[in-house]
Short mmCIF file of C-alpha atoms and ligand atoms in Angstrom, two decimals:
data_model
loop_
_atom_site.label_atom_id
_atom_site.label_comp_id
_atom_site.label_asym_id
_atom_site.label_seq_id
_atom_site.Cartn_x
_atom_site.Cartn_y
_atom_site.Cartn_z
CA UNK A 1 0.05 0.08 -0.07
CA UNK A 2 1.41 3.31 -0.86
CA UNK A 3 1.81 6.10 1.46
CA UNK A 4 -0.44 8.36 -0.41
CA UNK A 5 -3.30 6.14 -0.24
CA UNK A 6 -3.86 7.27 3.24
CA UNK A 7 -7.35 8.41 2.42
CA UNK A 8 -8.19 4.56 1.90
CA UNK A 9 -7.06 3.99 5.43
CA UNK A 10 -8.85 6.94 6.93
CA UNK A 11 -10.77 5.99 9.82
CA UNK A 12 -14.33 7.07 9.68
CA UNK A 13 -14.83 6.93 13.25
CA UNK A 14 -16.14 10.38 14.57
CA UNK A 15 -13.91 12.08 16.93
CA UNK A 16 -11.03 10.52 15.64
CA UNK A 17 -9.19 12.07 12.61
CA UNK A 18 -5.83 10.51 13.28
CA UNK A 19 -5.73 6.97 12.13
CA UNK A 20 -4.66 7.80 8.37
CA UNK A 21 -1.08 6.17 8.66
CA UNK A 22 -0.58 2.81 7.10
CA UNK A 23 -0.14 0.26 9.97
CA UNK A 24 3.19 -0.93 8.49
CA UNK A 25 4.88 2.42 8.70
CA UNK A 26 4.91 2.41 12.51
CA UNK A 27 6.30 -0.79 14.03
CA UNK A 28 5.28 0.44 17.54
CA UNK A 29 1.73 0.33 18.65
CA UNK A 30 -0.29 3.30 17.80
CA UNK A 31 -3.01 4.30 20.53
CA UNK A 32 -6.21 5.83 20.00
CA UNK A 33 -4.70 9.23 19.85
CA UNK A 34 -2.33 8.23 17.16
CA UNK A 35 0.49 8.52 19.65
CA UNK A 36 3.15 5.89 19.71
CA UNK A 37 2.97 4.00 22.90
CA UNK A 38 6.01 4.17 25.12
CA UNK A 39 7.90 1.03 25.16
CA UNK A 40 10.14 1.73 27.91
CA UNK A 41 9.52 3.73 30.81
CA UNK A 42 11.80 6.51 31.31
CA UNK A 43 13.45 6.35 28.00
CA UNK A 44 10.58 7.11 25.67
CA UNK A 45 11.32 10.89 25.22
CA UNK A 46 10.69 10.94 21.44
CA UNK A 47 7.02 10.70 20.65
CA UNK A 48 5.04 11.00 17.36
CA UNK A 49 2.59 14.00 17.78
CA UNK A 50 -0.97 13.20 17.46
CA UNK A 51 -2.31 14.16 13.93
CA UNK A 52 -4.69 16.71 15.41
CA UNK A 53 -1.68 18.64 16.79
CA UNK A 54 0.40 17.95 13.66
CA UNK A 55 -2.26 19.30 11.64
CA UNK A 56 -2.39 22.33 13.89
CA UNK A 57 1.34 23.18 13.52
CA UNK A 58 1.12 22.35 9.71
CA UNK A 59 -1.71 24.88 9.48
CA UNK A 60 0.77 27.69 10.34
CA UNK A 61 2.56 27.01 6.97
CA UNK A 62 -0.54 26.38 4.84
CA UNK A 63 -2.90 29.03 6.42
CA UNK A 64 -1.47 32.14 7.63
CA UNK A 65 -4.26 34.36 7.19
CA UNK A 66 -7.97 34.11 5.90
CA UNK A 67 -6.68 34.93 2.24
CA UNK A 68 -4.67 31.89 2.35
CA UNK A 69 -7.36 29.71 3.19
CA UNK A 70 -9.73 31.13 0.70
CA UNK A 71 -6.69 30.44 -2.02
CA UNK A 72 -6.47 26.90 -1.09
CA UNK A 73 -10.48 26.28 -1.07
CA UNK A 74 -10.70 28.23 -4.62
CA UNK A 75 -7.94 26.11 -5.86
CA UNK A 76 -9.52 22.97 -4.58
CA UNK A 77 -12.87 23.95 -6.61
CA UNK A 78 -10.82 24.90 -9.92
CA UNK A 79 -8.92 21.36 -9.68
CA UNK A 80 -12.41 19.85 -9.32
CA UNK A 81 -13.30 21.40 -12.79
CA UNK A 82 -15.85 23.85 -11.56
CA UNK A 83 -17.14 26.17 -14.01
CA UNK A 84 -18.38 28.79 -11.31
CA UNK A 85 -17.16 29.49 -8.08
CA UNK A 86 -18.58 31.39 -5.37
CA UNK A 87 -16.50 33.11 -2.52
CA UNK A 88 -18.40 34.54 0.48
CA UNK A 89 -16.67 36.37 3.12
CA UNK A 90 -17.87 37.23 6.66
CA UNK A 91 -16.22 39.96 8.49
CA UNK A 92 -13.09 40.21 6.51
CA UNK A 93 -12.88 36.21 6.73
CA UNK A 94 -12.61 36.07 10.69
CA UNK A 95 -16.28 34.88 10.79
CA UNK A 96 -16.79 33.14 7.31
CA UNK A 97 -14.81 31.86 4.46
CA UNK A 98 -17.08 29.77 2.00
CA UNK A 99 -16.45 28.52 -1.21
CA UNK A 100 -19.21 27.05 -3.46
CA UNK A 101 -18.40 25.25 -6.64
CA UNK A 102 -20.33 23.25 -9.31
CA UNK A 103 -17.26 20.86 -9.63
CA UNK A 104 -17.04 17.11 -9.48
CA UNK A 105 -18.01 16.88 -5.74
CA UNK A 106 -17.04 14.01 -3.45
CA UNK A 107 -18.51 10.69 -2.59
CA UNK A 108 -19.26 9.94 1.16
CA UNK A 109 -15.71 8.40 1.66
CA UNK A 110 -13.52 11.17 0.24
CA UNK A 111 -15.91 13.65 1.88
CA UNK A 112 -14.71 12.59 5.31
CA UNK A 113 -11.32 11.34 3.89
CA UNK A 114 -10.24 14.76 2.64
CA UNK A 115 -9.60 16.11 6.02
CA UNK A 116 -7.01 13.47 6.69
CA UNK A 117 -3.38 14.29 6.64
CA UNK A 118 -1.77 14.06 3.25
CA UNK A 119 -5.01 13.15 1.77
CA UNK A 120 -4.97 13.83 -2.02
CA UNK A 121 -6.60 12.44 -4.98
CA UNK A 122 -3.91 14.19 -7.29
CA UNK A 123 -0.70 12.38 -6.56
CA UNK A 124 -0.27 8.53 -6.11
CA UNK A 125 3.34 7.81 -6.92
CA UNK A 126 6.54 10.07 -6.92
CA UNK A 127 6.52 9.86 -10.81
CA UNK A 128 3.35 11.76 -10.84
CA UNK A 129 5.02 14.85 -9.51
CA UNK A 130 6.39 15.40 -13.08
CA UNK A 131 2.91 15.40 -14.61
CA UNK A 132 1.12 17.37 -12.24
CA UNK A 133 -1.24 20.11 -13.77
CA UNK A 134 -3.32 20.59 -10.88
CA UNK A 135 -3.02 23.46 -8.13
CA UNK A 136 -2.71 21.27 -5.11
CA UNK A 137 -1.12 17.85 -4.47
CA UNK A 138 0.37 17.71 -0.86
CA UNK A 139 -2.92 17.00 0.70
CA UNK A 140 -2.36 19.24 3.47
CA UNK A 141 -4.83 22.43 2.95
CA UNK A 142 -8.04 20.72 4.19
CA UNK A 143 -6.39 18.70 7.07
CA UNK A 144 -4.85 22.02 8.02
CA UNK A 145 -7.87 24.38 7.96
CA UNK A 146 -10.08 21.69 9.77
CA UNK A 147 -7.53 21.82 12.53
CA UNK A 148 -7.83 25.59 13.39
CA UNK A 149 -11.39 26.24 12.37
CA UNK A 150 -15.00 24.96 12.19
CA UNK A 151 -15.67 23.52 8.88
CA UNK A 152 -18.78 22.55 7.17
CA UNK A 153 -18.48 20.35 4.10
CA UNK A 154 -21.57 19.77 1.88
CA UNK A 155 -20.79 17.85 -1.30
CA UNK A 156 -22.30 15.84 -4.06
CA UNK A 157 -21.32 14.01 -7.11
CA UNK A 158 -23.34 14.10 -10.16
CA UNK A 159 -24.05 10.30 -10.13
CA UNK A 160 -24.90 10.03 -6.54
CA UNK A 161 -28.47 10.68 -5.27
CA UNK A 162 -27.68 12.24 -2.27
CA UNK A 163 -24.95 14.23 -0.75
CA UNK A 164 -22.48 14.14 2.49
CA UNK A 165 -22.34 16.59 5.15
CA UNK A 166 -19.18 16.46 7.08
CA UNK A 167 -18.46 18.92 10.19
CA UNK A 168 -14.84 19.29 11.39
CA UNK A 169 -14.24 21.30 14.51
CA UNK A 170 -10.58 21.80 15.53
CA UNK A 171 -9.58 18.60 13.84
CA UNK A 172 -12.45 16.60 15.41
CA UNK A 173 -15.39 15.15 13.20
CA UNK A 174 -18.52 16.41 14.94
CA UNK A 175 -21.05 15.12 12.17
CA UNK A 176 -21.00 13.03 9.21
CA UNK A 177 -23.95 12.02 7.24
CA UNK A 178 -25.99 12.05 4.08
CA UNK A 179 -27.72 15.09 3.31
CA UNK A 180 -29.36 16.62 0.35
CA UNK A 181 -27.05 18.75 -1.64
CA UNK A 182 -26.56 20.33 -5.24
CA UNK A 183 -24.13 18.78 -7.45
CA UNK A 184 -20.60 20.14 -6.48
CA UNK A 185 -19.10 21.28 -3.29
CA UNK A 186 -19.70 23.96 -0.60
CA UNK A 187 -16.97 24.30 2.22
CA UNK A 188 -17.82 27.01 4.96
CA UNK A 189 -15.01 27.82 7.19
CA UNK A 190 -16.08 29.57 10.36
CA UNK A 191 -13.90 31.17 13.22
CA UNK A 192 -10.58 30.57 11.58
CA UNK A 193 -7.94 30.05 14.50
CA UNK A 194 -10.82 29.99 16.97
CA UNK A 195 -8.57 27.37 18.76
CA UNK A 196 -5.07 29.19 18.23
CA UNK A 197 -5.35 32.30 19.87
CA UNK A 198 -1.64 33.19 19.17
CA UNK A 199 -2.39 33.01 15.47
CA UNK A 200 -5.93 34.82 15.73
CA UNK A 201 -4.11 37.78 17.43
CA UNK A 202 -1.50 37.97 14.85
CA UNK A 203 -4.20 38.74 12.15
CA UNK A 204 -4.10 42.36 10.90
CA UNK A 205 -6.94 44.78 10.88
CA UNK A 206 -10.17 43.85 9.00
CA UNK A 207 -9.53 46.22 6.24
CA UNK A 208 -6.07 44.75 5.57
CA UNK A 209 -7.41 41.13 5.68
CA UNK A 210 -10.07 41.91 3.31
CA UNK A 211 -7.49 43.75 1.09
CA UNK A 212 -5.63 40.43 0.90
CA UNK A 213 -8.70 38.45 0.16
CA UNK A 214 -9.66 40.78 -2.65
CA UNK A 215 -6.35 40.50 -4.13
CA UNK A 216 -6.48 36.61 -3.87
CA UNK A 217 -9.71 36.60 -5.52
CA UNK A 218 -8.60 38.98 -8.33
CA UNK A 219 -5.62 36.76 -9.04
CA UNK A 220 -7.72 33.73 -9.22
CA UNK A 221 -10.53 35.10 -11.34
CA UNK A 222 -7.84 36.22 -13.63
CA UNK A 223 -5.86 32.91 -13.72
CA UNK A 224 -9.34 31.12 -15.04
CA UNK A 225 -10.94 33.70 -17.12
CA UNK A 226 -13.45 31.40 -18.44
CA UNK A 227 -14.69 30.34 -14.98
CA UNK A 228 -17.49 32.52 -13.43
CA UNK A 229 -16.69 33.85 -10.05
CA UNK A 230 -18.61 35.67 -7.28
CA UNK A 231 -17.09 37.29 -4.19
CA UNK A 232 -19.45 38.73 -1.51
CA UNK A 233 -18.70 40.38 1.74
CA UNK A 234 -21.18 40.39 4.66
CA UNK A 235 -23.92 39.77 2.13
CA UNK A 236 -23.00 42.32 -0.51
CA UNK A 237 -21.63 41.58 -3.85
CA UNK A 238 -18.04 42.82 -4.54
CA UNK A 239 -17.38 41.19 -7.86
CA UNK A 240 -19.31 39.19 -10.19
CA UNK A 241 -17.59 37.82 -13.31
CA UNK A 242 -19.65 35.73 -15.76
CA UNK A 243 -18.79 32.18 -16.99
CA UNK A 244 -17.16 32.82 -20.33
CA UNK A 245 -16.53 29.08 -21.50
CA UNK A 246 -17.47 29.72 -25.01
CA UNK A 247 -14.83 32.22 -25.38
CA UNK A 248 -11.25 31.56 -26.41
CA UNK A 249 -8.71 32.20 -23.60
CA UNK A 250 -7.49 35.45 -24.83
CA UNK A 251 -10.77 36.86 -25.51
CA UNK A 252 -12.05 35.53 -22.05
CA UNK A 253 -9.08 37.22 -20.54
CA UNK A 254 -9.24 40.61 -22.11
CA UNK A 255 -13.00 40.90 -20.87
CA UNK A 256 -11.82 39.51 -17.35
CA UNK A 257 -9.44 42.31 -16.85
CA UNK A 258 -12.04 45.05 -17.64
CA UNK A 259 -14.62 43.31 -15.42
CA UNK A 260 -12.19 43.09 -12.61
CA UNK A 261 -10.20 46.38 -13.12
CA UNK A 262 -12.53 48.68 -14.89
CA UNK A 263 -13.58 50.04 -18.15
CA UNK A 264 -10.38 52.20 -18.43
CA UNK A 265 -8.78 48.91 -19.73
CA UNK A 266 -11.52 48.51 -22.50
CA UNK A 267 -9.77 48.76 -25.79
CA UNK A 268 -6.15 49.51 -24.04
CA UNK A 269 -4.80 46.15 -23.78
CA UNK A 270 -1.96 44.90 -25.89
CA UNK A 271 -1.83 40.99 -26.51
CA UNK A 272 1.64 39.46 -26.09
CA UNK A 273 2.87 36.14 -27.38
CA UNK A 274 6.05 34.36 -27.39
CA UNK A 275 6.97 30.56 -27.91
CA UNK A 276 10.30 29.17 -27.65
CA UNK A 277 11.47 25.40 -27.32
CA UNK A 278 11.21 25.48 -23.70
CA UNK A 279 8.42 27.92 -22.57
CA UNK A 280 5.77 29.77 -24.02
CA UNK A 281 4.22 33.07 -22.82
CA UNK A 282 1.10 34.81 -23.57
CA UNK A 283 -1.25 37.42 -21.92
CA UNK A 284 -2.11 41.10 -21.88
CA UNK A 285 -0.27 44.32 -21.09
CA UNK A 286 -1.70 47.66 -20.44
CA UNK A 287 -0.87 51.13 -22.02
CA UNK A 288 1.75 53.11 -20.28
CA UNK A 289 -0.59 56.23 -19.54
CA UNK A 290 -2.52 53.84 -17.19
CA UNK A 291 0.29 52.52 -15.51
CA UNK A 292 0.05 53.17 -11.61
CA UNK A 293 2.03 54.12 -8.56
CA UNK A 294 1.93 50.54 -6.97
CA UNK A 295 2.55 46.98 -8.21
CA UNK A 296 -0.99 46.21 -7.43
CA UNK A 297 -2.34 45.31 -10.93
CA UNK A 298 0.75 43.03 -12.14
CA UNK A 299 0.07 39.44 -12.38
CA UNK A 300 2.41 36.74 -13.50
CA UNK A 301 1.21 33.07 -13.51
CA UNK A 302 3.75 30.24 -14.11
CA UNK A 303 1.77 27.16 -15.14
CA UNK A 304 -1.52 28.63 -14.01
CA UNK A 305 -0.17 29.55 -10.58
CA UNK A 306 0.13 33.11 -9.33
CA UNK A 307 3.72 34.13 -8.69
CA UNK A 308 5.05 37.44 -7.44
CA UNK A 309 8.48 38.11 -8.96
CA UNK A 310 10.38 41.37 -8.84
CA UNK A 311 12.75 40.25 -11.50
CA UNK A 312 9.97 39.48 -13.88
CA UNK A 313 8.53 42.76 -13.14
CA UNK A 314 11.61 44.59 -13.88
CA UNK A 315 12.04 42.71 -17.18
CA UNK A 316 8.42 43.80 -18.24
CA UNK A 317 9.29 47.47 -17.18
CA UNK A 318 12.58 47.26 -19.21
CA UNK A 319 10.37 46.19 -22.28
CA UNK A 320 8.51 49.10 -21.99
CA UNK A 321 11.94 51.25 -21.94
CA UNK A 322 11.37 55.09 -22.19
CA UNK A 323 7.56 54.88 -22.66
CA UNK A 324 7.20 54.26 -18.97
CA UNK A 325 7.33 57.02 -16.71
CA UNK A 326 9.95 56.43 -13.59
CA UNK A 327 8.05 55.19 -10.59
CA UNK A 328 4.99 53.77 -12.23
CA UNK A 329 3.86 50.26 -13.01
CA UNK A 330 1.63 49.33 -15.90
CA UNK A 331 -0.96 46.53 -15.93
CA UNK A 332 -0.07 43.32 -17.14
CA UNK A 333 -1.39 39.90 -16.83
CA UNK A 334 1.21 37.19 -18.28
CA UNK A 335 1.11 33.53 -18.43
CA UNK A 336 4.09 31.70 -18.44
CA UNK A 337 4.09 27.72 -19.36
CA UNK A 338 7.13 25.52 -18.96
CA UNK A 339 7.07 21.95 -18.77
CA UNK A 340 5.97 20.88 -15.37
P1 LIG B 1 -4.63 18.75 -2.46
O1 LIG B 1 -5.49 19.76 -3.09
O2 LIG B 1 -3.31 19.00 -2.34
O3 LIG B 1 -4.98 17.42 -3.02
P2 LIG B 1 -6.46 19.31 -0.16
O4 LIG B 1 -6.28 19.16 1.39
O5 LIG B 1 -6.56 20.71 -0.69
O6 LIG B 1 -5.23 18.66 -0.84
O7 LIG B 1 -7.78 18.45 -0.63
C1 LIG B 1 -7.77 17.22 -0.35
C2 LIG B 1 -8.63 16.61 -1.43
O8 LIG B 1 -9.94 16.60 -1.39
C3 LIG B 1 -8.47 16.74 -2.74
O9 LIG B 1 -7.30 16.00 -3.64
C4 LIG B 1 -9.64 16.39 -3.65
O10 LIG B 1 -9.65 15.12 -4.00
C5 LIG B 1 -10.63 16.61 -2.61
N1 LIG B 1 -11.18 17.90 -2.54
C6 LIG B 1 -10.97 19.22 -2.01
N2 LIG B 1 -11.84 20.06 -2.42
C7 LIG B 1 -12.65 19.56 -3.32
C8 LIG B 1 -13.71 20.09 -4.20
N3 LIG B 1 -14.11 21.57 -3.88
N4 LIG B 1 -14.28 19.59 -4.95
C9 LIG B 1 -13.96 18.34 -5.20
N5 LIG B 1 -12.79 17.53 -4.46
C10 LIG B 1 -12.26 18.57 -3.55
MG1 LIG B 2 -5.68 21.65 -2.49
#
């Protein structure tokens, strides 16, 4: 049994999210908390952390703030082939981060299993790493988010008559039952870091956290211009960008830029395209006269994944040459593709 099959071993017993390690991986006995039992009194200083604690620690890397949780959830929706993704935020993400998609959904086993450590459907063997075209594959996001928030998952596959509801609070499964649900998945993350006060206190002002959420929404909505997106905050619509699955990527992107950043870009975006033997690049760049004083509207995507890169920004600025006033930053959305 491969280590990556952990979702198959995932123990569906409520109140225990820990038993997702293959038995043969640990020769010592594993007790109910996933802690390796002390073999010798007075010697056993080295312990295996219970998964609930390990997930809580891992959450520090995966989820720094509401925006990072939102990113993970939306990326999962995109990986699930959604044509439409809704992101609902309550109180700058401290009360609610909910993502609703119309993607492939999950069956009852995966609906519970996806909260396990290293639970992923995207990677089975090390060779897969060279072929991966999805946004996630480490299987850490949901385990981490579930460890530090109150999560409600509702999901249904098209072929199933009923859906599944799973509630995980602080890494503990509180509820797991069949339920009525539309095709696709809804994950509501409430009270992020409610059980990790140090992290909660580390969050910035609501305005700052919401700014990060908007930026995250913008780059996700740009990266998949044919997918429809909706962002709401405390029940009010912030952005609604339509499904554009009938458009070619470039046309969809051009419209998406205007939907997100305003009419001012209408008719002012220049397509760029370049293909070499090892990479291809395409996208849109804005005119020098609409360049701004901040980096806020500059987007690079490498194999569909948003990256911030000063050197790439400099390279673009250099290409504008004299046309660009110093200290100003033109709009661009550039997609670089290289063999994974
Ligand atoms: P990763 O994305 O790295 O695989 P995650 O913890 O983000 O890990 O998700 C675990 C698994 O749960 C995914 O591999 C996928 O099979 C399933 N999953 C998560 N979100 C969704 C979703 N919105 N729709 C369908 N399946 C999902
Ligand atoms: Mg993921």
